Tab-separated table of C-alpha atoms in Angstrom:
chain	number	residue	atom	x	y	z
H	1	UNK	CA	77.125	12.933	3.433
H	2	UNK	CA	75.739	11.819	0.064
H	3	UNK	CA	72.773	14.187	0.187
H	4	UNK	CA	74.926	17.150	1.219
H	5	UNK	CA	77.342	16.392	-1.615
H	6	UNK	CA	74.422	16.294	-4.060
H	7	UNK	CA	73.156	19.607	-2.727
H	8	UNK	CA	76.591	21.245	-2.904
H	9	UNK	CA	76.812	20.377	-6.603
H	10	UNK	CA	73.527	22.190	-7.329
H	11	UNK	CA	73.784	25.919	-8.123
H	12	UNK	CA	70.280	26.523	-6.744
H	13	UNK	CA	71.267	25.384	-3.263
H	14	UNK	CA	72.474	28.168	-0.993
H	15	UNK	CA	73.551	25.859	1.830
H	16	UNK	CA	73.174	22.312	3.114
H	17	UNK	CA	74.092	20.310	6.194
H	18	UNK	CA	73.609	16.832	7.539
H	19	UNK	CA	71.251	16.331	10.466
H	20	UNK	CA	70.199	13.388	12.584
H	21	UNK	CA	73.230	11.260	11.801
H	22	UNK	CA	73.303	7.558	12.347
H	23	UNK	CA	71.358	5.177	10.181
H	24	UNK	CA	70.481	7.370	7.235
H	25	UNK	CA	69.926	10.694	8.902
H	26	UNK	CA	68.795	13.564	6.741
H	27	UNK	CA	69.935	16.865	5.352
H	28	UNK	CA	68.479	20.330	5.538
H	29	UNK	CA	68.969	22.431	2.425
H	30	UNK	CA	68.386	26.086	1.634
H	31	UNK	CA	67.167	26.071	-1.961
H	32	UNK	CA	66.077	28.934	-4.194
H	33	UNK	CA	62.277	29.050	-4.091
H	34	UNK	CA	61.815	28.566	-7.833
H	35	UNK	CA	64.065	25.479	-7.851
H	36	UNK	CA	62.661	23.431	-4.950
H	37	UNK	CA	60.703	20.908	-7.024
H	38	UNK	CA	63.593	20.309	-9.430
H	39	UNK	CA	66.020	19.902	-6.531
H	40	UNK	CA	63.819	17.326	-4.817
H	41	UNK	CA	63.388	15.414	-8.060
H	42	UNK	CA	67.139	15.405	-8.751
H	43	UNK	CA	68.131	14.465	-5.205
H	44	UNK	CA	65.508	11.707	-4.997
H	45	UNK	CA	66.654	10.180	-8.287
H	46	UNK	CA	70.330	10.293	-7.269
H	47	UNK	CA	69.591	8.741	-3.856
H	48	UNK	CA	67.454	5.984	-5.349
H	49	UNK	CA	70.161	5.253	-7.935
H	50	UNK	CA	72.926	5.151	-5.308
H	51	UNK	CA	71.181	3.255	-2.498
H	52	UNK	CA	68.015	1.739	-3.983
H	53	UNK	CA	65.941	3.578	-1.364
H	54	UNK	CA	63.272	6.206	-1.957
H	55	UNK	CA	63.749	9.364	0.058
H	56	UNK	CA	61.081	11.591	1.549
H	57	UNK	CA	61.253	15.352	1.200
H	58	UNK	CA	59.557	17.882	3.458
H	59	UNK	CA	59.323	21.445	2.214
H	60	UNK	CA	59.422	24.002	5.023
H	61	UNK	CA	59.821	27.753	5.232
H	62	UNK	CA	62.024	29.806	7.501
H	63	UNK	CA	60.522	31.958	10.222
H	64	UNK	CA	61.661	35.098	11.994
H	65	UNK	CA	63.266	33.051	14.761
H	66	UNK	CA	62.873	33.591	18.449
H	67	UNK	CA	61.308	36.666	19.948
H	68	UNK	CA	59.343	37.998	22.858
H	69	UNK	CA	55.770	36.802	23.132
H	70	UNK	CA	53.268	38.823	25.121
H	71	UNK	CA	50.699	36.573	26.745
H	72	UNK	CA	47.583	37.599	28.608
H	73	UNK	CA	46.643	35.215	31.400
H	74	UNK	CA	43.187	34.389	32.641
H	75	UNK	CA	42.369	32.568	35.816
H	76	UNK	CA	41.175	29.072	35.327
H	77	UNK	CA	40.001	26.859	38.159
H	78	UNK	CA	40.343	23.151	37.622
H	79	UNK	CA	38.580	20.814	39.973
H	80	UNK	CA	39.043	17.080	40.119
H	81	UNK	CA	35.915	15.014	40.440
H	82	UNK	CA	36.102	11.953	42.644
C-alpha cells in the first residue's frame, strides 16, 4: 500500500497497483518515460525512510500483448541411448 500511495502522489505516474501481496509484495507503476529515474529515486528514498529497507526497482517496457504466432515445424527424431 505504501508504494502505491507514493506513486499516486507523483504527477508523472499514470497508474499503480500492488502485486504479490504478503510480506512486502511489490507494486507495478506506469511512469512517464522521462521521469522513471526520478521516480525510482524518490520512491526508494521514501521506502528506506519509512521502513529502513532498501527497495529494488526493475524497469520494464510494455509489449503489444498476446497475439497469434505462426510456427513452422520440422521433424526431429530423438533417440535414447542405453
